[in-house]
Coordinates of C-alpha atoms in Angstrom, one line a residue:
X1 CA -20.9 -29.4 15.4
X2 CA -20.4 -27.8 18.8
X3 CA -20.5 -24.1 19.5
X4 CA -17.6 -22.5 17.7
X5 CA -15.1 -20.4 19.7
X6 CA -13.4 -17.1 18.6
X7 CA -10.7 -15.2 20.4
X8 CA -10.7 -11.5 19.8
X9 CA -7.3 -9.8 20.5
X10 CA -8.1 -6.2 21.5
X11 CA -11.1 -4.6 23.3
X12 CA -11.3 -1.4 21.2
X13 CA -14.2 -0.4 19.1
X14 CA -13.6 -2.9 16.3
X15 CA -12.8 -5.8 18.5
X16 CA -15.8 -5.3 20.8
X17 CA -18.1 -4.9 17.8
X18 CA -16.8 -8.1 16.2
X19 CA -17.3 -9.9 19.5
X20 CA -20.9 -8.7 19.9
X21 CA -21.8 -9.5 16.3
X22 CA -20.3 -13.0 16.5
X23 CA -21.9 -13.8 19.9
X24 CA -25.3 -12.8 18.5
X25 CA -24.6 -15.2 15.6
X26 CA -24.0 -18.2 17.9
X27 CA -20.3 -18.0 18.5
X28 CA -18.7 -18.3 21.9
X29 CA -16.4 -15.3 22.2
X30 CA -13.4 -14.4 24.4
X31 CA -12.1 -10.9 24.2
X32 CA -8.6 -10.4 25.5
X33 CA -7.8 -6.7 26.3
X34 CA -4.4 -5.9 27.7
X35 CA -5.6 -2.8 29.6
X36 CA -6.9 -3.3 33.1
X37 CA -10.0 -1.2 32.5
X38 CA -12.1 0.1 29.6
X39 CA -13.4 3.3 31.1
X40 CA -12.3 6.8 30.1
X41 CA -10.8 5.8 26.8
X42 CA -10.1 8.5 24.2
X43 CA -12.1 11.6 23.3
X44 CA -14.9 11.9 20.7
X45 CA -15.9 9.9 17.6
X46 CA -18.4 10.7 14.9
X47 CA -20.5 7.7 14.1
X48 CA -21.3 8.3 10.4
X49 CA -24.4 6.8 8.7
X50 CA -22.4 3.8 7.4
X51 CA -21.2 2.9 10.9
X52 CA -24.6 3.5 12.5
X53 CA -26.3 1.2 9.9
X54 CA -23.6 -1.4 10.7
X55 CA -24.4 -1.2 14.4
X56 CA -28.1 -1.3 13.7
X57 CA -27.7 -4.5 11.7
X58 CA -26.5 -6.3 14.8
X59 CA -29.1 -4.9 17.1
X60 CA -27.0 -2.1 18.7
X61 CA -28.8 0.9 17.2
X62 CA -30.7 1.7 20.5
X63 CA -27.5 1.4 22.5
X64 CA -25.9 4.4 20.7
X65 CA -29.0 6.5 20.1
X66 CA -29.1 8.5 23.3
X67 CA -28.8 12.3 23.1
X68 CA -29.0 14.6 20.2
X69 CA -27.8 13.7 16.7
X70 CA -25.2 15.7 14.9
X71 CA -27.6 18.3 13.4
X72 CA -27.1 20.9 10.6
X73 CA -24.4 21.3 8.1
X74 CA -20.8 20.2 8.3
X75 CA -18.2 22.4 6.9
X76 CA -14.7 23.8 6.3
X77 CA -13.6 27.3 7.4
X78 CA -10.6 29.6 7.3
X79 CA -9.0 31.1 10.4
X80 CA -11.0 34.3 10.0
X81 CA -14.2 32.3 10.1
X82 CA -15.1 32.4 6.4
X83 CA -16.7 29.2 5.1
X84 CA -14.9 27.3 2.4
X85 CA -17.6 24.7 2.0
X86 CA -20.7 23.4 3.8
X87 CA -22.5 20.1 3.2
X88 CA -26.1 19.4 4.1
X89 CA -27.2 17.2 7.0
X90 CA -26.6 13.5 6.3
X91 CA -30.0 12.4 7.6
X92 CA -31.9 13.7 4.6
X93 CA -29.7 11.8 2.1
X94 CA -28.6 8.7 4.0
X95 CA -31.7 8.0 6.1
X96 CA -29.9 8.3 9.5
X97 CA -28.2 11.4 11.1
X98 CA -24.6 11.1 12.1
X99 CA -24.1 11.0 15.8
X100 CA -21.0 12.2 17.7
X101 CA -20.3 10.5 21.0
X102 CA -17.5 10.1 23.5
X103 CA -15.4 7.0 22.7
X104 CA -15.9 5.9 26.3
X105 CA -19.6 5.9 25.9
X106 CA -19.4 3.7 22.8
X107 CA -16.9 1.3 24.4
X108 CA -19.2 1.0 27.4
X109 CA -22.2 0.3 25.2
X110 CA -20.4 -2.4 23.3
X111 CA -19.0 -4.0 26.4
X112 CA -22.4 -4.1 28.0
X113 CA -23.7 -6.1 25.0
X114 CA -21.2 -8.9 25.5
X115 CA -22.1 -12.2 27.1
X116 CA -21.2 -12.5 30.8
X117 CA -17.5 -13.5 31.2
X118 CA -16.5 -12.9 27.6
X119 CA -14.2 -9.9 28.4
X120 CA -10.9 -10.6 30.0
X121 CA -9.1 -7.4 31.1
X122 CA -5.4 -7.3 31.8
X123 CA -4.8 -10.1 29.3
X124 CA -2.6 -9.6 26.2
X125 CA -2.3 -11.8 23.1
X126 CA 1.2 -12.6 22.1
X127 CA 0.7 -14.9 19.1
X128 CA -1.2 -17.7 17.4
X129 CA -0.2 -21.1 16.3
X130 CA -2.0 -23.5 14.0
X131 CA -3.3 -26.6 15.7
X132 CA -4.6 -30.0 14.5
X133 CA -8.2 -30.6 13.5
X134 CA -8.9 -27.1 12.2
X135 CA -8.1 -25.0 15.3
X136 CA -5.7 -22.5 16.5
X137 CA -3.9 -22.0 19.8
X138 CA -3.8 -18.4 21.0
X139 CA -0.9 -17.5 23.3
X140 CA -1.9 -15.0 25.9
X141 CA -0.4 -13.6 29.1
X142 CA -2.8 -15.7 31.1
X143 CA -2.2 -19.0 29.3
X144 CA -3.2 -20.7 26.0
X145 CA -6.6 -20.6 24.5
X146 CA -7.9 -23.0 21.8
X147 CA -10.2 -21.5 19.3
X148 CA -11.8 -22.0 15.8
X149 CA -10.8 -18.5 14.7
X150 CA -8.9 -15.5 15.9
X151 CA -9.7 -11.8 15.3
X152 CA -6.7 -9.5 15.5
X153 CA -8.1 -6.2 16.6
X154 CA -5.0 -5.2 18.5
X155 CA -4.4 -1.8 17.0
X156 CA -1.8 0.2 15.1
X157 CA 1.2 -1.7 16.4
X158 CA -0.5 -5.1 16.2
X159 CA 1.6 -7.9 17.5
X160 CA -0.5 -10.4 15.5
X161 CA 0.0 -8.5 12.3
X162 CA 3.7 -8.6 13.0
X163 CA 3.6 -12.4 13.4
X164 CA 1.3 -13.1 10.4
X165 CA 3.0 -10.6 8.0
X166 CA 6.6 -10.3 9.2
X167 CA 7.8 -8.6 6.0
X168 CA 5.2 -5.8 6.1
X169 CA 6.8 -2.5 7.0
X170 CA 4.1 -1.6 9.5
X171 CA 3.1 1.9 10.5
X172 CA 4.8 5.1 9.5
X173 CA 4.6 8.7 10.8
X174 CA 2.0 10.7 8.7
X175 CA 3.6 14.1 9.2
X176 CA 1.3 15.6 11.8
X177 CA 0.7 15.7 15.5
X178 CA -2.7 16.1 17.1
X179 CA -4.5 17.2 20.2
X180 CA -7.9 16.1 21.4
X181 CA -10.1 17.0 24.3
X182 CA -13.8 16.9 25.4
X183 CA -15.1 20.1 27.0
X184 CA -18.2 21.1 28.8
X185 CA -20.8 22.7 26.5
X186 CA -22.5 24.6 29.4
X187 CA -23.2 28.2 28.5
X188 CA -22.1 27.9 24.9
X189 CA -24.4 28.7 21.9
X190 CA -25.3 26.0 19.5
X191 CA -22.1 25.2 17.6
X192 CA -21.9 23.9 14.1
X193 CA -19.6 20.9 13.4
X194 CA -16.7 22.3 11.4
X195 CA -13.0 22.1 10.8
X196 CA -10.9 25.2 10.2
X197 CA -7.9 25.0 7.9
X198 CA -4.9 27.3 8.3
X199 CA -1.4 27.0 7.1
X200 CA -0.3 23.5 8.1
X201 CA -2.7 23.7 11.1
X202 CA -6.3 22.6 11.7
X203 CA -8.9 23.0 14.5
X204 CA -12.1 21.0 14.7
X205 CA -15.3 21.4 16.7
X206 CA -17.8 18.6 17.1
X207 CA -20.8 18.9 19.4
X208 CA -21.4 15.6 21.2
X209 CA -24.7 13.9 21.7
X210 CA -24.5 14.4 25.5
X211 CA -24.1 18.2 25.3
X212 CA -20.3 18.3 25.6
X213 CA -18.0 19.5 22.8
X214 CA -15.2 17.5 21.2
X215 CA -12.3 19.6 20.0
X216 CA -9.2 18.6 18.1
X217 CA -6.3 20.3 16.6
X218 CA -3.4 19.3 14.3
X219 CA -0.1 20.7 13.2
X220 CA 2.8 19.7 11.0
X221 CA 5.6 18.7 13.3
X222 CA 8.4 16.3 13.5
X223 CA 7.7 12.9 15.0
X224 CA 8.0 12.8 18.8
X225 CA 7.6 16.6 19.2
X226 CA 6.3 17.2 22.7
X227 CA 5.5 20.8 23.9
X228 CA 6.0 21.4 27.6
X229 CA 2.5 22.9 28.0
X230 CA -0.2 21.6 25.6
X231 CA -2.7 24.3 26.5
X232 CA -0.1 27.1 26.0
X233 CA 0.9 25.5 22.7
X234 CA -2.7 25.4 21.5
X235 CA -3.3 29.0 22.5
X236 CA -0.2 30.1 20.7
X237 CA -1.2 28.4 17.5
X238 CA -5.0 28.9 17.5
X239 CA -5.8 31.7 20.1
X240 CA -6.3 34.3 17.4
X241 CA -8.6 32.2 15.2
X242 CA -12.3 32.8 14.7
X243 CA -14.9 32.4 17.5
X244 CA -15.7 30.2 19.3
X245 CA -12.1 28.8 19.2
X246 CA -10.6 31.2 21.8
X247 CA -13.5 30.6 24.2
X248 CA -13.1 26.8 23.8
X249 CA -9.4 27.1 24.5
X250 CA -10.1 28.9 27.7
X251 CA -11.9 25.7 28.9
X252 CA -8.7 23.6 28.5
X253 CA -7.9 24.2 32.2
X254 CA -6.6 21.3 34.2
X255 CA -7.6 23.0 37.5
X256 CA -11.0 23.1 39.2
X257 CA -13.5 20.4 40.0
X258 CA -13.8 19.0 36.5
X259 CA -10.3 19.2 34.9
X260 CA -9.9 18.7 31.2
X261 CA -7.5 16.1 29.9
X262 CA -5.7 17.1 26.7
X263 CA -4.7 14.0 24.7
X264 CA -1.7 14.4 22.4
X265 CA -0.7 11.8 19.7
X266 CA 1.3 11.7 16.5
X267 CA -0.6 10.5 13.5
X268 CA 0.5 7.2 11.9
X269 CA -0.8 5.0 9.1
X270 CA 0.2 1.7 7.6
X271 CA 3.1 2.4 5.2
X272 CA 1.4 0.2 2.5
X273 CA -1.7 -2.0 2.4
X274 CA -1.5 -5.6 3.6
X275 CA -1.7 -8.2 0.9
X276 CA -4.8 -9.6 2.6
X277 CA -6.7 -9.3 5.8
X278 CA -6.4 -13.0 6.8
X279 CA -3.9 -15.7 7.4
X280 CA -5.0 -19.2 8.2
X281 CA -7.7 -18.9 10.7
X282 CA -6.9 -15.4 11.8
X283 CA -8.5 -12.2 10.5
X284 CA -7.3 -8.6 11.0
X285 CA -9.6 -5.7 11.4
X286 CA -9.5 -2.0 12.2
X287 CA -6.1 -0.4 12.8
X288 CA -4.4 -3.7 12.8
X289 CA -5.6 -4.2 9.2
X290 CA -5.6 -0.7 7.7
X291 CA -4.6 2.0 10.1
X292 CA -5.4 5.3 8.4
X293 CA -5.1 9.0 9.1
X294 CA -8.1 10.6 10.8
X295 CA -8.7 13.1 8.0
X296 CA -12.0 11.6 6.9
X297 CA -13.2 10.6 10.3
X298 CA -13.5 7.0 9.1
X299 CA -11.0 5.0 11.1
X300 CA -13.4 3.8 13.8
X301 CA -16.3 3.6 11.3
X302 CA -14.3 1.3 9.0
X303 CA -13.4 -0.9 12.0
X304 CA -17.2 -1.3 12.7
X305 CA -17.8 -2.1 9.1
X306 CA -15.0 -4.7 9.2
X307 CA -16.5 -6.3 12.3
X308 CA -20.0 -6.6 10.9
X309 CA -18.9 -8.0 7.6
X310 CA -16.6 -10.5 9.3
X311 CA -19.3 -11.8 11.6
X312 CA -21.7 -12.1 8.7
X313 CA -19.3 -14.2 6.7
X314 CA -18.2 -16.4 9.6
X315 CA -21.8 -17.2 10.4
X316 CA -22.4 -18.5 6.8
X317 CA -22.3 -22.1 5.8
X318 CA -18.7 -22.1 4.5
X319 CA -15.7 -23.1 6.7
X320 CA -13.6 -20.6 8.5
X321 CA -10.8 -20.3 5.9
X322 CA -13.3 -19.7 3.0
X323 CA -15.1 -17.1 5.1
X324 CA -11.9 -15.2 5.9
X325 CA -10.9 -15.2 2.2
X326 CA -14.3 -13.7 1.4
X327 CA -13.7 -11.2 4.2
X328 CA -10.5 -10.0 2.5
X329 CA -12.3 -9.8 -0.8
X330 CA -15.1 -7.7 0.7
X331 CA -12.9 -5.3 2.8
X332 CA -9.4 -4.9 1.4
X333 CA -10.3 -2.8 -1.7
X334 CA -12.7 -0.4 0.1
X335 CA -10.5 0.3 3.1
X336 CA -7.4 0.8 0.9
X337 CA -9.2 3.4 -1.2
X338 CA -10.5 5.2 1.9
X339 CA -7.0 5.2 3.4
X340 CA -5.5 6.7 0.3
X341 CA -8.3 9.3 0.1
X342 CA -7.7 10.2 3.7
X343 CA -4.0 10.6 3.0
X344 CA -4.7 12.9 0.1
X345 CA -7.0 15.0 2.2
X346 CA -4.2 15.3 4.8
X347 CA -1.8 16.4 2.0
X348 CA -4.1 19.3 1.3
X349 CA -4.7 20.2 4.9
X350 CA -0.9 20.3 5.6
X351 CA -0.1 22.9 2.9
X352 CA 1.6 25.8 4.5
X353 CA 3.0 28.0 1.7
X354 CA 0.7 31.1 1.4
X355 CA 0.3 30.6 -2.4
X356 CA -0.4 26.9 -2.1
X357 CA -3.0 27.6 0.7
X358 CA -4.7 30.3 -1.5
X359 CA -4.9 27.9 -4.4
X360 CA -6.3 25.1 -2.2
X361 CA -8.9 27.4 -0.6
X362 CA -10.0 28.6 -4.1
X363 CA -10.3 25.0 -5.3
X364 CA -12.4 24.0 -2.3
X365 CA -14.7 26.9 -2.8
X366 CA -15.0 26.2 -6.5
X367 CA -15.8 22.5 -6.2
X368 CA -19.5 22.0 -7.0
X369 CA -21.6 20.6 -4.2
X370 CA -22.7 17.7 -6.4
X371 CA -19.1 16.5 -6.7
X372 CA -18.7 16.7 -2.9
X373 CA -22.0 14.8 -2.4
X374 CA -20.9 12.0 -4.8
X375 CA -17.6 11.7 -2.8
X376 CA -19.6 11.4 0.4
X377 CA -21.9 8.8 -1.1
X378 CA -19.0 6.4 -1.5
X379 CA -18.2 6.8 2.2
X380 CA -21.5 7.1 3.9
X381 CA -23.8 5.2 1.5
X382 CA -22.3 1.8 2.4
X383 CA -24.9 -0.9 3.4
X384 CA -24.2 -3.8 5.8
X385 CA -24.5 -7.3 4.3
X386 CA -27.7 -9.2 4.4
X387 CA -28.7 -12.7 3.4
X388 CA -26.2 -15.4 2.4
X389 CA -22.7 -14.3 1.3
X390 CA -22.3 -14.5 -2.5
X391 CA -19.8 -17.0 -3.8
X392 CA -16.8 -15.4 -5.6
X393 CA -17.7 -14.9 -9.3
X394 CA -21.4 -15.0 -8.7
X395 CA -23.7 -12.3 -10.1
X396 CA -24.0 -10.7 -6.7
X397 CA -20.3 -10.7 -6.3
X398 CA -19.8 -9.2 -9.7
X399 CA -22.3 -6.4 -8.8
X400 CA -20.2 -5.6 -5.8
X401 CA -17.1 -5.3 -8.1
X402 CA -18.9 -2.8 -10.3
X403 CA -19.7 -0.6 -7.2
X404 CA -16.0 -0.7 -6.3
X405 CA -14.9 0.4 -9.8
X406 CA -17.4 3.3 -9.7
X407 CA -16.0 4.4 -6.3
X408 CA -12.4 4.4 -7.7
X409 CA -13.4 6.8 -10.4
X410 CA -14.7 9.5 -8.0

């Protein structure tokens, strides 16, 4: 058998991770990214222990380990600065500390790990067609490509998901709009990573590994709401909240030698889970497969998990269709539960009636730390696959099913 070829549609975090993982397992990879450049994409991302272990399993640990880890406790606060909850540092329990980095840094690290010539910028994927002799033809804006498998990592509004699952309702508005920015950390004291919950509004602070600060804010709003001045809107909503939020908002100035870009996007999620994450010789991952709200900070992390599991299964001794069926079995349940959990978290955060907010805050304060820790274990305790993939129905596969049932009960 010759070298197998996979086409990856989308050069985001999940697509690039899949391409690196597959190339290191002997596949020839072609990544088609419709953007003309990968630089300067997005704001911050927290690489939780589950995502870091996945990256380490494909040899990318050193590539994302520069700078300081996300140290100390994480927590929830109220607008006056009082703590609702704090959780201990992840390193002591999960063996590796979470690391917050700029998305552009992570994208650059992944792209640098690709084989020469694997990345094709300015090329979009429009569809896939089954071909004879166990292959697929990928239709791109630069012509057709023949491949043994296709990875649809083309995001929230995935064209390939629309082709492969035409009856699926696709994404829906999740009820919130959000702002993101990366600020200079110069002159600021050490900041704890925290999210502050108000009445239908949130503000998050995450120190990045390079010394900058990632900030984000959310508010309940109708879809498509666009304030004329984002900085003025953020000051109006959050300017009277606890320190250091006012000082951070002062840094959202577009003027000067290092202007700050404020990104503004509505939140969307898939209206319902896909029936499976594969069709024929195509697999979906990341937002194309299970777009979720950002309330747990797991969207990118789950895309990384997807990519590593998919590469592991495609490198096994089974054929592509069997490997993709095993991929659905391994990933559909976990990502569906995490998506639903993220939605429930968003429902709590969006509460705006004073009585409902008081009850919510009391419940958060009263929740035992052991309960919160068990909840985190199901997210952060995930381990990347190792060894041969278990056949469906085997003892090892049954063990995985038990883990899934335990997770559902928490």
